């Protein structure tokens, strides 16, 4: 593994701190990014045990954003029309934002975070509150194999990818497919979105690396969609190599070409990226220092914010508080930086002169919601694709 970027000592991104624990020392780990010259996979070097991150206190809920709900709804329609599955499994079903577009008789979820599994179960769905692995997959396919396995923003969180893909391969029916959706490395590198890396994101996949990994399991990508979620993601349609029901679409070669042209197979691309990240840090700090006497708040206490703020040494002296809609985060404090999270209220110009966009990936949705604040001269700070005031 060749190292290319050191993002410093970081706390666990989704471990929001309770007020009573503010005096305690947080556990931190070294966030270093590396490139595997053999299969071109980009990953973090020090992984954290899954039980420390994905447990009954996991605070992130997919249903908090209209963008995500719409994206899931549209995909569900497409799956029903195009693939007509009799049995679907969602790995990482979170609070049911995708699953609830289906008949509960046709779909089951896998969600190790018990607080989220409980929410999805309450909606009437069967959920295995366990980590996805070979043992669980055997239990699920006891009666029938799976026509569609769907997983959004989850597989890149699982350290042992051999077990994931091995279990998926064995679970698919003859016509069965895997639909995998994750932030695209190409967009991440182009947008200098270094905050896509934190303890939970073990990998950010490129198509080139994913293809190399899948190859080892006799799996192949047969279609790719570029989608807008999470700052630009790829939705990969994957099948067993001996499944001849689906032809390989031109989109696959097109995506590979785009990535090769940008140089995602070369280490030098990541060295350039690391230099841009260092410059981005300086520029963001410059902005915060320039407006040190203004009222600044944050919007969207994301896991991504944890990386940016801790890496750039921005804390509760720079940002008074964050607004967030997620019940599990409210009245807690951002890890490391100890910035308080308050229950979301529509922005007013009395609230803040500047608003740091933690959830930059939902910029359109947020700007639409905060039209009045913007119309009255309110400003946002973003670091994507480069630090600036908008
Ligand atoms: O992969 C992951 C992604 C999918 O979700 C996880 N590892 C953890 C999490 O990452 P994140 O926290 O960076 O994700 P989001 O989706 O960018 O988080 C958005 C946050 O902003 C949520 O806490 C909800 C909040 N929000 C808000 O307060 N008002 C979001 C919107 C759209 C809003 O209008």
CSV table of C-alpha atoms and ligand atoms in Angstrom, one decimal:
chain,number,residue,atom,x,y,z
A,1,UNK,CA,0.0,0.0,0.0
A,2,UNK,CA,1.4,3.4,-1.0
A,3,UNK,CA,0.5,6.3,1.4
A,4,UNK,CA,-0.4,9.6,-0.2
A,5,UNK,CA,-2.3,11.7,2.4
A,6,UNK,CA,-2.2,12.1,6.1
A,7,UNK,CA,-5.4,13.7,7.5
A,8,UNK,CA,-4.1,13.6,11.1
A,9,UNK,CA,-5.6,12.1,14.3
A,10,UNK,CA,-9.3,11.9,14.0
A,11,UNK,CA,-12.1,10.9,16.3
A,12,UNK,CA,-14.8,8.4,15.2
A,13,UNK,CA,-16.9,10.5,12.8
A,14,UNK,CA,-20.4,9.4,14.0
A,15,UNK,CA,-19.5,9.4,17.7
A,16,UNK,CA,-21.3,12.6,18.7
A,17,UNK,CA,-20.4,13.6,22.2
A,18,UNK,CA,-23.0,13.9,25.0
A,19,UNK,CA,-22.8,17.1,27.1
A,20,UNK,CA,-22.0,15.0,30.3
A,21,UNK,CA,-19.0,13.5,28.5
A,22,UNK,CA,-17.5,16.7,27.1
A,23,UNK,CA,-14.6,16.5,29.6
A,24,UNK,CA,-13.6,13.0,28.6
A,25,UNK,CA,-10.8,12.3,26.2
A,26,UNK,CA,-12.0,11.0,22.9
A,27,UNK,CA,-10.5,7.9,21.2
A,28,UNK,CA,-8.7,9.0,18.1
A,29,UNK,CA,-7.1,7.1,15.2
A,30,UNK,CA,-4.7,8.0,12.4
A,31,UNK,CA,-6.5,8.8,9.2
A,32,UNK,CA,-4.0,8.0,6.4
A,33,UNK,CA,-5.0,7.3,2.8
A,34,UNK,CA,-3.3,4.8,0.6
A,35,UNK,CA,-3.3,3.4,-2.9
A,36,UNK,CA,-2.9,-0.3,-3.8
A,37,UNK,CA,-0.7,-0.4,-6.9
A,38,UNK,CA,-1.9,-4.0,-7.6
A,39,UNK,CA,-5.7,-3.5,-7.9
A,40,UNK,CA,-5.7,0.3,-7.8
A,41,UNK,CA,-8.0,0.4,-4.7
A,42,UNK,CA,-7.9,3.6,-2.6
A,43,UNK,CA,-8.5,3.0,1.1
A,44,UNK,CA,-7.8,4.2,4.6
A,45,UNK,CA,-4.8,2.4,6.2
A,46,UNK,CA,-6.0,2.1,9.9
A,47,UNK,CA,-9.4,0.5,10.2
A,48,UNK,CA,-11.6,0.6,13.3
A,49,UNK,CA,-13.5,-2.5,14.5
A,50,UNK,CA,-17.0,-2.4,13.1
A,51,UNK,CA,-18.6,-2.9,16.5
A,52,UNK,CA,-17.2,0.5,17.6
A,53,UNK,CA,-18.9,2.3,14.7
A,54,UNK,CA,-22.0,0.4,13.7
A,55,UNK,CA,-24.0,-0.3,16.8
A,56,UNK,CA,-27.2,0.6,18.6
A,57,UNK,CA,-26.2,4.2,18.8
A,58,UNK,CA,-25.6,4.8,15.1
A,59,UNK,CA,-27.0,8.3,14.4
A,60,UNK,CA,-27.3,8.6,10.6
A,61,UNK,CA,-30.7,8.3,9.1
A,62,UNK,CA,-31.1,8.2,5.3
A,63,UNK,CA,-34.6,9.5,5.4
A,64,UNK,CA,-33.5,12.9,6.6
A,65,UNK,CA,-33.0,14.1,3.0
A,66,UNK,CA,-35.6,14.5,0.3
A,67,UNK,CA,-32.8,14.0,-2.3
A,68,UNK,CA,-32.1,10.5,-0.9
A,69,UNK,CA,-35.8,9.5,-0.6
A,70,UNK,CA,-36.5,10.6,-4.2
A,71,UNK,CA,-33.4,8.7,-5.5
A,72,UNK,CA,-34.5,5.5,-3.7
A,73,UNK,CA,-38.1,5.8,-4.9
A,74,UNK,CA,-37.1,6.2,-8.5
A,75,UNK,CA,-34.7,3.3,-8.3
A,76,UNK,CA,-37.3,1.1,-6.7
A,77,UNK,CA,-39.7,1.9,-9.6
A,78,UNK,CA,-37.0,1.0,-12.1
A,79,UNK,CA,-36.1,-2.3,-10.4
A,80,UNK,CA,-39.7,-3.4,-10.3
A,81,UNK,CA,-40.2,-2.6,-14.0
A,82,UNK,CA,-36.9,-3.8,-15.4
A,83,UNK,CA,-35.9,-6.8,-13.3
A,84,UNK,CA,-39.3,-7.9,-11.8
A,85,UNK,CA,-37.6,-9.4,-8.7
A,86,UNK,CA,-39.5,-12.0,-6.6
A,87,UNK,CA,-37.0,-11.6,-3.7
A,88,UNK,CA,-34.8,-8.6,-2.8
A,89,UNK,CA,-32.2,-8.1,0.0
A,90,UNK,CA,-31.0,-4.7,1.0
A,91,UNK,CA,-27.6,-4.7,2.8
A,92,UNK,CA,-27.5,-1.7,5.1
A,93,UNK,CA,-31.2,-0.8,5.0
A,94,UNK,CA,-30.8,2.0,7.6
A,95,UNK,CA,-34.2,3.4,8.6
A,96,UNK,CA,-36.0,1.9,5.6
A,97,UNK,CA,-35.8,4.8,3.1
A,98,UNK,CA,-35.3,2.4,0.2
A,99,UNK,CA,-37.1,-0.7,1.5
A,100,UNK,CA,-40.3,1.1,2.1
A,101,UNK,CA,-40.9,1.4,-1.6
A,102,UNK,CA,-41.5,-2.4,-1.8
A,103,UNK,CA,-44.1,-5.0,-0.7
A,104,UNK,CA,-42.8,-6.4,2.6
A,105,UNK,CA,-43.3,-9.9,1.3
A,106,UNK,CA,-40.7,-9.4,-1.4
A,107,UNK,CA,-37.9,-7.8,0.5
A,108,UNK,CA,-35.8,-8.2,3.6
A,109,UNK,CA,-33.2,-5.9,5.1
A,110,UNK,CA,-29.9,-6.3,6.8
A,111,UNK,CA,-29.0,-3.7,9.4
A,112,UNK,CA,-26.6,-4.3,12.3
A,113,UNK,CA,-27.4,-0.9,13.9
A,114,UNK,CA,-30.3,-2.0,16.2
A,115,UNK,CA,-31.7,1.5,16.6
A,116,UNK,CA,-32.2,1.8,12.8
A,117,UNK,CA,-33.3,-1.8,12.4
A,118,UNK,CA,-36.0,-1.2,14.9
A,119,UNK,CA,-37.3,1.8,12.9
A,120,UNK,CA,-37.5,-0.3,9.7
A,121,UNK,CA,-39.1,-3.2,11.5
A,122,UNK,CA,-41.8,-0.9,12.8
A,123,UNK,CA,-42.6,0.0,9.1
A,124,UNK,CA,-43.5,-3.7,8.7
A,125,UNK,CA,-40.4,-5.2,7.2
A,126,UNK,CA,-38.3,-8.2,8.2
A,127,UNK,CA,-34.8,-7.0,9.2
A,128,UNK,CA,-31.8,-9.1,10.2
A,129,UNK,CA,-30.1,-7.0,12.7
A,130,UNK,CA,-26.6,-8.5,12.0
A,131,UNK,CA,-23.5,-7.7,10.0
A,132,UNK,CA,-23.6,-9.1,6.4
A,133,UNK,CA,-21.4,-12.1,6.1
A,134,UNK,CA,-21.4,-15.7,4.7
A,135,UNK,CA,-23.2,-17.1,7.7
A,136,UNK,CA,-26.0,-14.6,7.5
A,137,UNK,CA,-26.3,-15.0,3.7
A,138,UNK,CA,-26.8,-18.8,4.2
A,139,UNK,CA,-29.6,-18.1,6.7
A,140,UNK,CA,-31.3,-15.7,4.3
A,141,UNK,CA,-31.2,-17.9,1.2
A,142,UNK,CA,-32.3,-21.1,3.0
A,143,UNK,CA,-35.7,-20.9,1.2
A,144,UNK,CA,-34.9,-19.1,-2.0
A,145,UNK,CA,-32.0,-17.3,-3.7
A,146,UNK,CA,-32.0,-13.6,-4.2
A,147,UNK,CA,-33.0,-11.8,-7.5
A,148,UNK,CA,-31.7,-8.4,-6.5
A,149,UNK,CA,-29.3,-7.5,-3.8
A,150,UNK,CA,-29.1,-3.7,-3.2
A,151,UNK,CA,-26.6,-1.9,-1.2
A,152,UNK,CA,-26.2,1.9,-1.0
A,153,UNK,CA,-23.3,3.5,0.9
A,154,UNK,CA,-22.6,0.4,2.8
A,155,UNK,CA,-20.2,-2.0,1.1
A,156,UNK,CA,-17.5,0.6,1.2
A,157,UNK,CA,-17.8,0.5,5.0
A,158,UNK,CA,-17.0,-3.2,5.3
A,159,UNK,CA,-13.3,-4.0,5.7
A,160,UNK,CA,-13.3,-7.6,4.6
A,161,UNK,CA,-14.6,-7.3,1.1
A,162,UNK,CA,-13.7,-10.9,0.2
A,163,UNK,CA,-16.4,-12.1,2.6
A,164,UNK,CA,-18.9,-9.6,1.3
A,165,UNK,CA,-18.6,-10.4,-2.3
A,166,UNK,CA,-18.2,-14.1,-1.7
A,167,UNK,CA,-21.5,-14.1,0.2
A,168,UNK,CA,-23.2,-12.0,-2.4
A,169,UNK,CA,-22.1,-14.3,-5.2
A,170,UNK,CA,-23.4,-17.4,-3.5
A,171,UNK,CA,-26.8,-15.7,-2.7
A,172,UNK,CA,-27.7,-14.6,-6.2
A,173,UNK,CA,-30.4,-16.6,-8.2
A,174,UNK,CA,-29.7,-17.6,-11.8
A,175,UNK,CA,-30.8,-14.2,-13.1
A,176,UNK,CA,-29.8,-12.4,-9.9
A,177,UNK,CA,-28.0,-9.1,-9.8
A,178,UNK,CA,-26.2,-6.9,-7.3
A,179,UNK,CA,-26.9,-3.1,-7.4
A,180,UNK,CA,-24.2,-1.3,-5.6
A,181,UNK,CA,-24.1,2.4,-5.0
A,182,UNK,CA,-21.3,4.4,-3.5
A,183,UNK,CA,-19.6,7.8,-3.9
A,184,UNK,CA,-17.4,7.8,-7.0
A,185,UNK,CA,-13.7,8.1,-6.5
A,186,UNK,CA,-13.4,10.2,-9.7
A,187,UNK,CA,-15.8,12.8,-8.4
A,188,UNK,CA,-14.2,12.7,-5.0
A,189,UNK,CA,-10.8,13.4,-6.5
A,190,UNK,CA,-12.0,16.0,-9.0
A,191,UNK,CA,-14.0,17.9,-6.2
A,192,UNK,CA,-11.1,17.6,-3.7
A,193,UNK,CA,-13.8,16.0,-1.5
A,194,UNK,CA,-11.2,14.6,1.0
A,195,UNK,CA,-14.0,14.5,3.6
A,196,UNK,CA,-15.4,11.4,2.0
A,197,UNK,CA,-12.6,9.7,3.9
A,198,UNK,CA,-13.2,8.9,7.6
A,199,UNK,CA,-13.2,5.8,9.8
A,200,UNK,CA,-16.4,4.4,8.3
A,201,UNK,CA,-15.3,4.8,4.6
A,202,UNK,CA,-12.7,2.1,4.4
A,203,UNK,CA,-12.7,2.5,0.6
A,204,UNK,CA,-13.9,5.0,-2.0
A,205,UNK,CA,-14.3,2.8,-5.1
A,206,UNK,CA,-13.2,3.6,-8.6
A,207,UNK,CA,-14.7,1.5,-11.4
A,208,UNK,CA,-11.2,0.4,-12.2
A,209,UNK,CA,-10.6,-1.0,-8.7
A,210,UNK,CA,-14.1,-2.5,-8.3
A,211,UNK,CA,-13.8,-4.3,-11.6
A,212,UNK,CA,-10.5,-5.8,-10.4
A,213,UNK,CA,-12.0,-7.0,-7.1
A,214,UNK,CA,-15.2,-8.4,-8.7
A,215,UNK,CA,-13.1,-10.3,-11.2
A,216,UNK,CA,-11.7,-12.4,-8.4
A,217,UNK,CA,-15.2,-13.5,-7.5
A,218,UNK,CA,-16.4,-14.3,-11.0
A,219,UNK,CA,-18.6,-11.2,-10.9
A,220,UNK,CA,-18.8,-8.4,-13.5
A,221,UNK,CA,-20.3,-4.9,-13.9
A,222,UNK,CA,-22.8,-4.8,-16.7
A,223,UNK,CA,-24.1,-1.2,-16.4
A,224,UNK,CA,-23.2,2.0,-14.6
A,225,UNK,CA,-25.3,5.1,-13.8
A,226,UNK,CA,-23.7,8.3,-12.7
A,227,UNK,CA,-26.1,9.7,-10.0
A,228,UNK,CA,-26.1,13.0,-8.1
A,229,UNK,CA,-26.3,11.6,-4.5
A,230,UNK,CA,-23.5,12.2,-2.0
A,231,UNK,CA,-21.5,14.5,-4.2
A,232,UNK,CA,-21.6,12.2,-7.3
A,233,UNK,CA,-22.0,8.5,-6.9
A,234,UNK,CA,-21.9,5.5,-9.2
A,235,UNK,CA,-24.6,3.0,-9.3
A,236,UNK,CA,-23.1,-0.3,-10.5
A,237,UNK,CA,-25.2,-3.2,-11.9
A,238,UNK,CA,-23.3,-6.4,-11.3
A,239,UNK,CA,-23.9,-10.0,-12.2
A,240,UNK,CA,-22.3,-13.4,-12.2
A,241,UNK,CA,-20.1,-13.8,-15.2
A,242,UNK,CA,-22.1,-16.9,-16.3
A,243,UNK,CA,-25.4,-15.0,-16.1
A,244,UNK,CA,-26.1,-14.3,-19.8
A,245,UNK,CA,-29.5,-12.7,-19.2
A,246,UNK,CA,-27.9,-9.2,-19.3
A,247,UNK,CA,-25.5,-7.8,-21.9
A,248,UNK,CA,-22.6,-5.5,-20.9
A,249,UNK,CA,-23.7,-1.9,-21.6
A,250,UNK,CA,-21.4,0.6,-23.2
A,251,UNK,CA,-21.6,2.7,-20.0
A,252,UNK,CA,-19.0,0.4,-18.4
A,253,UNK,CA,-16.3,1.0,-20.9
A,254,UNK,CA,-17.2,4.7,-21.0
A,255,UNK,CA,-16.7,5.0,-17.2
A,256,UNK,CA,-13.5,3.0,-17.3
A,257,UNK,CA,-12.1,5.3,-20.1
A,258,UNK,CA,-13.1,8.4,-18.1
A,259,UNK,CA,-11.2,7.1,-15.1
A,260,UNK,CA,-8.2,6.0,-17.0
A,261,UNK,CA,-8.0,9.4,-18.8
A,262,UNK,CA,-8.0,11.1,-15.4
A,263,UNK,CA,-5.3,8.8,-14.2
A,264,UNK,CA,-7.0,6.9,-11.4
A,265,UNK,CA,-4.7,4.0,-12.1
A,266,UNK,CA,-1.6,6.1,-11.4
A,267,UNK,CA,-0.1,6.9,-8.0
A,268,UNK,CA,0.9,10.4,-9.2
A,269,UNK,CA,-2.8,11.4,-9.5
A,270,UNK,CA,-3.2,10.8,-5.7
A,271,UNK,CA,0.0,12.8,-4.9
A,272,UNK,CA,-1.5,15.7,-6.9
A,273,UNK,CA,-4.8,15.3,-5.0
A,274,UNK,CA,-2.9,15.4,-1.6
A,275,UNK,CA,-1.3,18.7,-2.6
A,276,UNK,CA,-4.7,20.1,-3.5
A,277,UNK,CA,-6.1,19.0,-0.1
A,278,UNK,CA,-3.3,20.8,1.7
A,279,UNK,CA,-4.0,23.9,-0.3
A,280,UNK,CA,-7.7,23.6,0.5
A,281,UNK,CA,-7.0,23.5,4.2
A,282,UNK,CA,-5.0,26.7,4.0
A,283,UNK,CA,-7.7,28.5,2.0
A,284,UNK,CA,-10.5,27.4,4.3
A,285,UNK,CA,-8.6,28.5,7.4
A,286,UNK,CA,-8.0,31.9,5.7
A,287,UNK,CA,-11.7,32.4,5.2
A,288,UNK,CA,-12.5,31.5,8.8
A,289,UNK,CA,-9.8,33.8,10.0
A,290,UNK,CA,-11.0,36.7,7.9
A,291,UNK,CA,-14.5,36.5,9.3
A,292,UNK,CA,-13.5,35.7,12.9
A,293,UNK,CA,-15.7,38.5,14.3
A,294,UNK,CA,-18.8,37.5,12.4
A,295,UNK,CA,-21.5,35.1,13.5
A,296,UNK,CA,-20.8,31.7,11.9
A,297,UNK,CA,-22.9,28.5,12.3
A,298,UNK,CA,-22.8,25.1,10.5
A,299,UNK,CA,-25.6,23.3,8.6
A,300,UNK,CA,-25.7,19.5,8.5
A,301,UNK,CA,-23.5,17.9,11.2
A,302,UNK,CA,-22.2,15.3,8.8
A,303,UNK,CA,-19.6,12.6,9.3
A,304,UNK,CA,-17.7,14.4,6.5
A,305,UNK,CA,-17.6,17.6,8.6
A,306,UNK,CA,-15.7,15.6,11.2
A,307,UNK,CA,-12.8,15.0,8.8
A,308,UNK,CA,-12.7,18.6,7.5
A,309,UNK,CA,-13.0,20.4,10.8
A,310,UNK,CA,-10.5,18.2,12.6
A,311,UNK,CA,-8.1,18.3,9.8
A,312,UNK,CA,-8.3,22.1,9.4
A,313,UNK,CA,-8.3,22.7,13.2
A,314,UNK,CA,-11.7,24.5,13.0
A,315,UNK,CA,-13.6,24.3,16.2
A,316,UNK,CA,-16.2,25.9,18.5
A,317,UNK,CA,-14.3,29.1,18.5
A,318,UNK,CA,-14.9,29.4,14.7
A,319,UNK,CA,-18.5,27.9,14.5
A,320,UNK,CA,-21.0,28.6,17.3
A,321,UNK,CA,-23.3,25.6,16.6
A,322,UNK,CA,-24.6,23.4,13.8
A,323,UNK,CA,-28.2,22.9,12.8
A,324,UNK,CA,-29.2,19.4,12.0
A,325,UNK,CA,-32.6,17.7,11.5
A,326,UNK,CA,-31.5,14.3,12.9
A,327,UNK,CA,-33.1,13.5,16.3
A,328,UNK,CA,-30.1,11.2,17.3
A,329,UNK,CA,-27.7,14.1,16.9
A,330,UNK,CA,-29.5,17.0,18.5
A,331,UNK,CA,-28.1,18.5,21.7
A,332,UNK,CA,-24.9,16.5,21.2
A,333,UNK,CA,-21.5,17.8,20.2
A,334,UNK,CA,-19.4,17.2,17.0
A,335,UNK,CA,-16.6,14.7,17.7
A,336,UNK,CA,-13.2,16.4,18.3
A,337,UNK,CA,-14.3,19.9,17.6
A,338,UNK,CA,-17.0,19.9,20.3
A,339,UNK,CA,-19.4,22.1,18.4
A,340,UNK,CA,-22.9,21.9,19.7
A,341,UNK,CA,-25.7,20.5,17.4
A,342,UNK,CA,-29.0,22.3,17.7
A,343,UNK,CA,-32.4,21.2,16.4
A,344,UNK,CA,-32.9,22.6,12.9
A,345,UNK,CA,-34.9,25.8,12.5
A,346,UNK,CA,-35.3,27.6,9.2
A,347,UNK,CA,-32.4,29.9,8.8
A,348,UNK,CA,-32.9,33.6,9.5
A,349,UNK,CA,-30.4,36.4,8.9
A,350,UNK,CA,-30.4,37.0,12.7
A,351,UNK,CA,-29.0,33.4,13.2
A,352,UNK,CA,-25.9,33.9,11.2
A,353,UNK,CA,-23.8,36.0,8.9
A,354,UNK,CA,-22.2,32.9,7.4
A,355,UNK,CA,-23.3,29.3,7.4
A,356,UNK,CA,-20.7,26.5,6.9
A,357,UNK,CA,-22.2,23.9,4.6
A,358,UNK,CA,-21.4,20.6,6.3
A,359,UNK,CA,-23.9,18.8,4.1
A,360,UNK,CA,-22.5,20.2,0.8
A,361,UNK,CA,-23.7,17.1,-1.0
A,362,UNK,CA,-27.3,18.4,-0.4
A,363,UNK,CA,-26.5,22.0,-1.5
A,364,UNK,CA,-29.4,22.3,-3.9
A,365,UNK,CA,-31.9,20.9,-1.4
A,366,UNK,CA,-30.6,23.2,1.3
A,367,UNK,CA,-30.5,26.3,-0.9
A,368,UNK,CA,-34.0,25.6,-2.0
A,369,UNK,CA,-35.1,25.4,1.7
A,370,UNK,CA,-33.2,28.5,2.7
A,371,UNK,CA,-34.3,30.8,-0.1
A,372,UNK,CA,-35.3,33.6,2.2
A,373,UNK,CA,-32.0,33.6,4.1
A,374,UNK,CA,-30.1,33.8,0.7
A,375,UNK,CA,-32.5,36.4,-0.7
A,376,UNK,CA,-31.8,38.6,2.4
A,377,UNK,CA,-28.1,38.5,1.9
A,378,UNK,CA,-27.2,35.4,3.9
A,379,UNK,CA,-23.9,33.7,2.9
A,380,UNK,CA,-22.7,30.1,2.9
A,381,UNK,CA,-19.1,28.8,3.2
A,382,UNK,CA,-18.2,25.7,1.3
A,383,UNK,CA,-14.9,23.9,0.8
A,384,UNK,CA,-16.1,21.9,-2.3
A,385,UNK,CA,-14.7,22.0,-4.9
A,386,UNK,CA,-12.5,24.8,-3.3
A,387,UNK,CA,-13.0,26.9,-0.2
A,388,UNK,CA,-15.2,30.0,-0.9
A,389,UNK,CA,-18.1,32.1,0.2
A,390,UNK,CA,-21.3,31.8,-1.7
B,1,LIG,O1,-21.9,6.7,4.0
B,1,LIG,C1,-22.4,7.4,4.9
B,1,LIG,C2,-23.3,8.4,4.4
B,1,LIG,C3,-24.3,7.9,3.4
B,1,LIG,O2,-24.0,8.9,5.5
B,1,LIG,C4,-22.2,7.2,6.3
B,1,LIG,N1,-20.9,6.7,6.5
B,1,LIG,C5,-22.5,8.3,7.2
B,1,LIG,C6,-23.3,9.4,6.6
B,1,LIG,O3,-22.4,10.4,6.2
B,1,LIG,P1,-22.7,12.0,6.3
B,1,LIG,O4,-23.1,12.2,7.7
B,1,LIG,O5,-21.6,12.7,5.8
B,1,LIG,O6,-24.0,12.0,5.4
B,1,LIG,P2,-24.9,13.1,4.8
B,1,LIG,O7,-26.0,12.4,4.2
B,1,LIG,O8,-24.2,14.1,4.0
B,1,LIG,O9,-25.5,13.8,6.1
B,1,LIG,C7,-26.4,14.9,6.0
B,1,LIG,C8,-26.7,15.5,7.4
B,1,LIG,O10,-27.2,16.7,7.3
B,1,LIG,C9,-27.6,14.6,8.2
B,1,LIG,O11,-27.2,14.7,9.6
B,1,LIG,C10,-28.9,15.3,8.0
B,1,LIG,C11,-28.5,16.7,7.9
B,1,LIG,N2,-29.4,17.5,7.0
B,1,LIG,C12,-30.1,18.6,7.6
B,1,LIG,O12,-29.9,18.9,8.8
B,1,LIG,N3,-30.9,19.3,6.8
B,1,LIG,C13,-29.6,17.2,5.7
B,1,LIG,C14,-30.4,17.9,4.9
B,1,LIG,C15,-30.6,17.6,3.5
B,1,LIG,C16,-31.1,19.0,5.5
B,1,LIG,O13,-31.9,19.8,4.8
